[in-house]
Coordinates of C-alpha atoms in Angstrom, one line a residue:
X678 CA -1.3 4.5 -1.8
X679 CA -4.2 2.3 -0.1
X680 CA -3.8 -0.9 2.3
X681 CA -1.6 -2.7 2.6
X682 CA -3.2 -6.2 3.8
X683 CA -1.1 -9.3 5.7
X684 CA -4.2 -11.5 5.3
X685 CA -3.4 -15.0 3.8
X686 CA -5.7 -17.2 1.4
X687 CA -8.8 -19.0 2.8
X688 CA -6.7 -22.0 1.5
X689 CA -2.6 -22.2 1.9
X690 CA -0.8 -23.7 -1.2
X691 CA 2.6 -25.4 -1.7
X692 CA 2.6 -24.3 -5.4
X693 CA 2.3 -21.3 -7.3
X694 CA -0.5 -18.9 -6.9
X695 CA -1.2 -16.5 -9.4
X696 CA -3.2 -13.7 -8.6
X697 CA -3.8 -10.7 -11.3
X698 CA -5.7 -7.9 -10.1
X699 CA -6.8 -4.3 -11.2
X700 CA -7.4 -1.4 -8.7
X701 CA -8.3 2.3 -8.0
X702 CA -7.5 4.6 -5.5
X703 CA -8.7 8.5 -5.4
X704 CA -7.8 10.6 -2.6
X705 CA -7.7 14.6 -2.2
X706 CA -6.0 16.6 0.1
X707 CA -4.7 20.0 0.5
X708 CA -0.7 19.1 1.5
X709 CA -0.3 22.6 2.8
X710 CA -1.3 24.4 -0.4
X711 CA -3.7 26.6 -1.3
X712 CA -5.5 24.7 -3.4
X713 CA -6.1 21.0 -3.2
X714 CA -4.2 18.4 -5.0
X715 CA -6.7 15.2 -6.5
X716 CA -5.2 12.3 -7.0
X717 CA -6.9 9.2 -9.1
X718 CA -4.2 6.0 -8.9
X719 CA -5.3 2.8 -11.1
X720 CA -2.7 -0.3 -10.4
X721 CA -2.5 -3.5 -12.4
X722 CA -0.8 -6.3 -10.2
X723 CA 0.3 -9.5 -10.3
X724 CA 1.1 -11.6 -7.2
X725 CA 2.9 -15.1 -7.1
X726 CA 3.0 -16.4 -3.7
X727 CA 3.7 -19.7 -2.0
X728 CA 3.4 -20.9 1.8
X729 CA 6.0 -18.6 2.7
X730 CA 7.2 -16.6 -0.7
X731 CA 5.2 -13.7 -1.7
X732 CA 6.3 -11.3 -4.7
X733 CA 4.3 -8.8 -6.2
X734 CA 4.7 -5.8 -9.1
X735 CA 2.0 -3.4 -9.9
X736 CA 1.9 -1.0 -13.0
X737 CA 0.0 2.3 -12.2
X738 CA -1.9 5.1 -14.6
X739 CA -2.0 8.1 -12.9
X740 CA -3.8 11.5 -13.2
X741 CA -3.1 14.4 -10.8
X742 CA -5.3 17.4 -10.5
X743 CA -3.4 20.2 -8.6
X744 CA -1.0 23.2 -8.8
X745 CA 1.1 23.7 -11.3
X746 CA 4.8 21.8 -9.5
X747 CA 2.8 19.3 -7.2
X748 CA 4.9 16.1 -7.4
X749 CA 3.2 12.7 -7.3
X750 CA 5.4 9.3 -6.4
X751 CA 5.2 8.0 -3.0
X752 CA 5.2 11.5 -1.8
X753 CA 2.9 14.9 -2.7
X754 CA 5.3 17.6 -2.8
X755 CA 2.2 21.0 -3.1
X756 CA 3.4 23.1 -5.9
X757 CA 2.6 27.0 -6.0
X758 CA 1.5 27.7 -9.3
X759 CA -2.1 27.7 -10.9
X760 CA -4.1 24.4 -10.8
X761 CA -3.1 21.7 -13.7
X762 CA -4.1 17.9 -14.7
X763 CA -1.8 15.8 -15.9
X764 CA -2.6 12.1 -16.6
X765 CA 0.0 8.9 -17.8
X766 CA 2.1 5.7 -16.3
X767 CA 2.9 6.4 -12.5
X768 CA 5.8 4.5 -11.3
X769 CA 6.5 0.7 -11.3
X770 CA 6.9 -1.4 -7.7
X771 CA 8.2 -4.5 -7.3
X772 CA 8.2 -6.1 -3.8
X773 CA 9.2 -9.9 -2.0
X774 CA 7.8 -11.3 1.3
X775 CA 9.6 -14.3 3.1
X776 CA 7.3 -15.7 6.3
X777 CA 10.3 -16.3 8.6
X778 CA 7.9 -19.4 10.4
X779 CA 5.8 -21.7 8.6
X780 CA 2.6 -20.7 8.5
X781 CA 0.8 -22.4 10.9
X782 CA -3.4 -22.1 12.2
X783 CA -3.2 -19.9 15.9
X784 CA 1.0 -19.2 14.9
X785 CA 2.3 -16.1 15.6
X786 CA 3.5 -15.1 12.1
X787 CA 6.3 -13.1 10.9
X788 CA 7.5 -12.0 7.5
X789 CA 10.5 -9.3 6.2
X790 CA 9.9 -8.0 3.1
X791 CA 11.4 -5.3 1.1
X792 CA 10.2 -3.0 -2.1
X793 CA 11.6 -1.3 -4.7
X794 CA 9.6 1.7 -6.7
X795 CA 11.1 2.5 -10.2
X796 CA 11.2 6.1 -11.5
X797 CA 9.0 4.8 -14.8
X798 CA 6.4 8.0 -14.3
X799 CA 6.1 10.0 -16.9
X800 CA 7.2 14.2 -16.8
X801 CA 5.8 15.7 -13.3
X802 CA 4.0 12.5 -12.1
X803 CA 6.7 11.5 -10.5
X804 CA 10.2 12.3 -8.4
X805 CA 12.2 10.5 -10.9
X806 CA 14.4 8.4 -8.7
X807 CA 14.1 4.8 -6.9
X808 CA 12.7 4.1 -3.8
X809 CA 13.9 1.3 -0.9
X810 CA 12.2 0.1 1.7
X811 CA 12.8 -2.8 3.8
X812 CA 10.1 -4.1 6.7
X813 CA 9.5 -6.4 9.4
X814 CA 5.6 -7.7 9.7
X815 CA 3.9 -9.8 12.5
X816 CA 0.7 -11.3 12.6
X817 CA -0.7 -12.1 16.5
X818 CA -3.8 -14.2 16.3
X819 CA -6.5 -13.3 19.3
X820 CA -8.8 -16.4 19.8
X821 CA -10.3 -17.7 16.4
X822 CA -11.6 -14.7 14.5
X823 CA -9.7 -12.3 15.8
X824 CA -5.8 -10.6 14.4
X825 CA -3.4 -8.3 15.8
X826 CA -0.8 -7.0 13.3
X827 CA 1.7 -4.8 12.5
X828 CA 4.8 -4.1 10.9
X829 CA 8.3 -1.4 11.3
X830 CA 10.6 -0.8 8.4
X831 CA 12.7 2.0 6.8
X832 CA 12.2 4.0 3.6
X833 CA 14.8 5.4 1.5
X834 CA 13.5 8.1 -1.0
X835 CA 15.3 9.0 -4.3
X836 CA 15.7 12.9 -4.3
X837 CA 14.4 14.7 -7.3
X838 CA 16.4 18.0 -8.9
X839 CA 14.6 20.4 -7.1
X840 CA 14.0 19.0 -3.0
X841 CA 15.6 16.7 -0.9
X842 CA 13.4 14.3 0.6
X843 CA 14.3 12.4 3.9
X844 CA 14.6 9.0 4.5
X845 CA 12.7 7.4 7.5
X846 CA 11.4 4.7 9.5
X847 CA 7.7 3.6 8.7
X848 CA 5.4 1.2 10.7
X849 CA 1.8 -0.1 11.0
X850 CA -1.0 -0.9 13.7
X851 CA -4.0 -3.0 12.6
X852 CA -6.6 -5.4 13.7
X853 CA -8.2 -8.0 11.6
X854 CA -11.6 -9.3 11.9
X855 CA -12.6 -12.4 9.6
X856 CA -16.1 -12.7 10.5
X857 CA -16.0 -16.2 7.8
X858 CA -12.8 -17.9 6.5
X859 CA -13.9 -15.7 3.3
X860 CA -14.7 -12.2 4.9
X861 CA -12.4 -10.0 6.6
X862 CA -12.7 -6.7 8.1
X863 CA -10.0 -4.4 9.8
X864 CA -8.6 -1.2 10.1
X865 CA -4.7 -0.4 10.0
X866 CA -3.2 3.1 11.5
X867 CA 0.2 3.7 9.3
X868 CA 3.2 5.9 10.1
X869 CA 5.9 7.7 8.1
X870 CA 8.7 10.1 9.6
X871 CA 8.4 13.4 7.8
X872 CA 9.7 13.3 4.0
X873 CA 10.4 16.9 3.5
X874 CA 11.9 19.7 5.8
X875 CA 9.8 21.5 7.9
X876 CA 6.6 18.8 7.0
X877 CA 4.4 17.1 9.3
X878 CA 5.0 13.2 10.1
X879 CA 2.4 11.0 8.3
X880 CA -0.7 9.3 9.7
X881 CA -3.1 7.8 7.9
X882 CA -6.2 6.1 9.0
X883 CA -7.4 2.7 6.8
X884 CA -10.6 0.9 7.6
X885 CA -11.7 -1.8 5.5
X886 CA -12.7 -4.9 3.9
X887 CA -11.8 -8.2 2.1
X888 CA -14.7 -10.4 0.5
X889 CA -13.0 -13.7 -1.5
X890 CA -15.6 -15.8 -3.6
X891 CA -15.2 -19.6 -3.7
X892 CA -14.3 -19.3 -7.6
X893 CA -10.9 -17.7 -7.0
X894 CA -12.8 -14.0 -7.4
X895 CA -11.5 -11.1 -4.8
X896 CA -12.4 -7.4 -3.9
X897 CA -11.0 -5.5 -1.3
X898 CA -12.5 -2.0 -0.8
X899 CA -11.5 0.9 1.9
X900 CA -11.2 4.2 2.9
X901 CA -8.6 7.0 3.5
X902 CA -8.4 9.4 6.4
X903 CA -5.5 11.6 6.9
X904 CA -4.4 12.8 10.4
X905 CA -1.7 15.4 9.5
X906 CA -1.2 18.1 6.6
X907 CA 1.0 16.2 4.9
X908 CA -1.4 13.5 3.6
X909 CA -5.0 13.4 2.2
X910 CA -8.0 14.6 4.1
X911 CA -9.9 11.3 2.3
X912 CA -9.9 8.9 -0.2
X913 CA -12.0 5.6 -0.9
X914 CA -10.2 2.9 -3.3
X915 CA -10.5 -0.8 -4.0
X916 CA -8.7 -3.8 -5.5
X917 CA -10.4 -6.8 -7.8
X918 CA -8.6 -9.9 -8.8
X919 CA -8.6 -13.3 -8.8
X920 CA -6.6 -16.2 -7.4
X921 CA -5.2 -19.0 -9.8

């Protein structure tokens, strides 16, 4: 859920960076149901990262507000049955980043990663199994303000008792913007194959925005616009931390 953002700190460090945040993402859609399915997603993260190492793990509370069977955890699978809320702990991602070149001013930059989501939800907030993905990012710089990136990987999702979901490729389209070493401003266009049977492939529109203070304070803030039926029609979230 949100954006997922390849821009680097105003300042690069050979040591240890800690960086604790807290988030929250809402988003509504329909998923092919009759009635809409709300979602309200509130991560606390921690990143350590170094010039080229970057591993992060966030802890999620979730409520979802939707029919009775709706299935939040990576994926909304509608249910059928009359409309139900449900709140408690969503489940657990851990994910590592290796920049393949050292980072470099006006470098094309590349990084693999790969991420791991833990069936920790509690009862019908999530599918109960692991998910794997695995991804390939590149950052193309465009004069001094300007970004190109993007990023192709694969996605292997853990099926629950009652659907099989499939496993797909993924990728990413963006531009990024930093109007000041400490403002940013893009938009990213992201792709999934279909994770269910006879479901629409997902496209899902993220414009948005990064502001870092000279204290070590963060706040990225953006929006959600879904393209196909199988993901939200909108949804607005942001993410506050700061940088040790």
């Amino acid at each position: 859920m949100g954006v997922c953002l390849l821009i680097t700190a105003p300042e690069a460090q050979a040591q240890v960076r800690w960086e604790p945040s807290i988030g929250l993402d809402y988003s509504r859609g329909s998923y092919g149901a009759a009635e809409d399915t709300e979602v309200i997603y509130v991560p606390v993260g921690l990143r350590a990262s170094t010039t080229r190492w970057r591993f992060d793990a966030n802890v999620p509370y979730l409520t979802i507000e939707g029919p009775a069977g709706a299935v939040v955890g990576g994926v909304v699978i509608p249910g059928a049955g009359p409309v139900v809320k449900r709140s408690g702990l969503g489940d657990v991602t851990l994910s590592g980043t290796y920049q393949l070149v050292e980072p470099q001013a006006g470098r094309t930059q590349w990084e693999v990663g790969a991420t791991v989501k833990l069936p920790t939800a509690d009862d019908d907030l999530g599918t109960g199994k692991a998910d794997y993905q695995v991804q390939l990012g590149v950052r193309q710089p465009v004069g001094d303000k300007l970004t190109l990136m993007g990023s192709v990987g694969y996605q292997w999702l853990g099926d629950p008792a009652a659907f099989e979901l499939e496993d797909g490729p993924t990728a990413m389209l963006g531009v990024n913007y930093a109007a000041t070493p400490r403002r940013n401003f893009g938009v990213q266009v992201n792709y999934r194959n279909e994770y269910l049977a006879g479901f629409e492939e997902q496209v899902v529109v993220n414009p948005y925005f990064r502001l870092d203070a000279a204290s070590g304070w963060f706040v990225t803030g953006y929006a959600t616009a879904g393209l196909t039926e199988t993901t939200p029609d909108y949804g607005v979230g942001f993410v506050l931390g700061r940088a040790f």
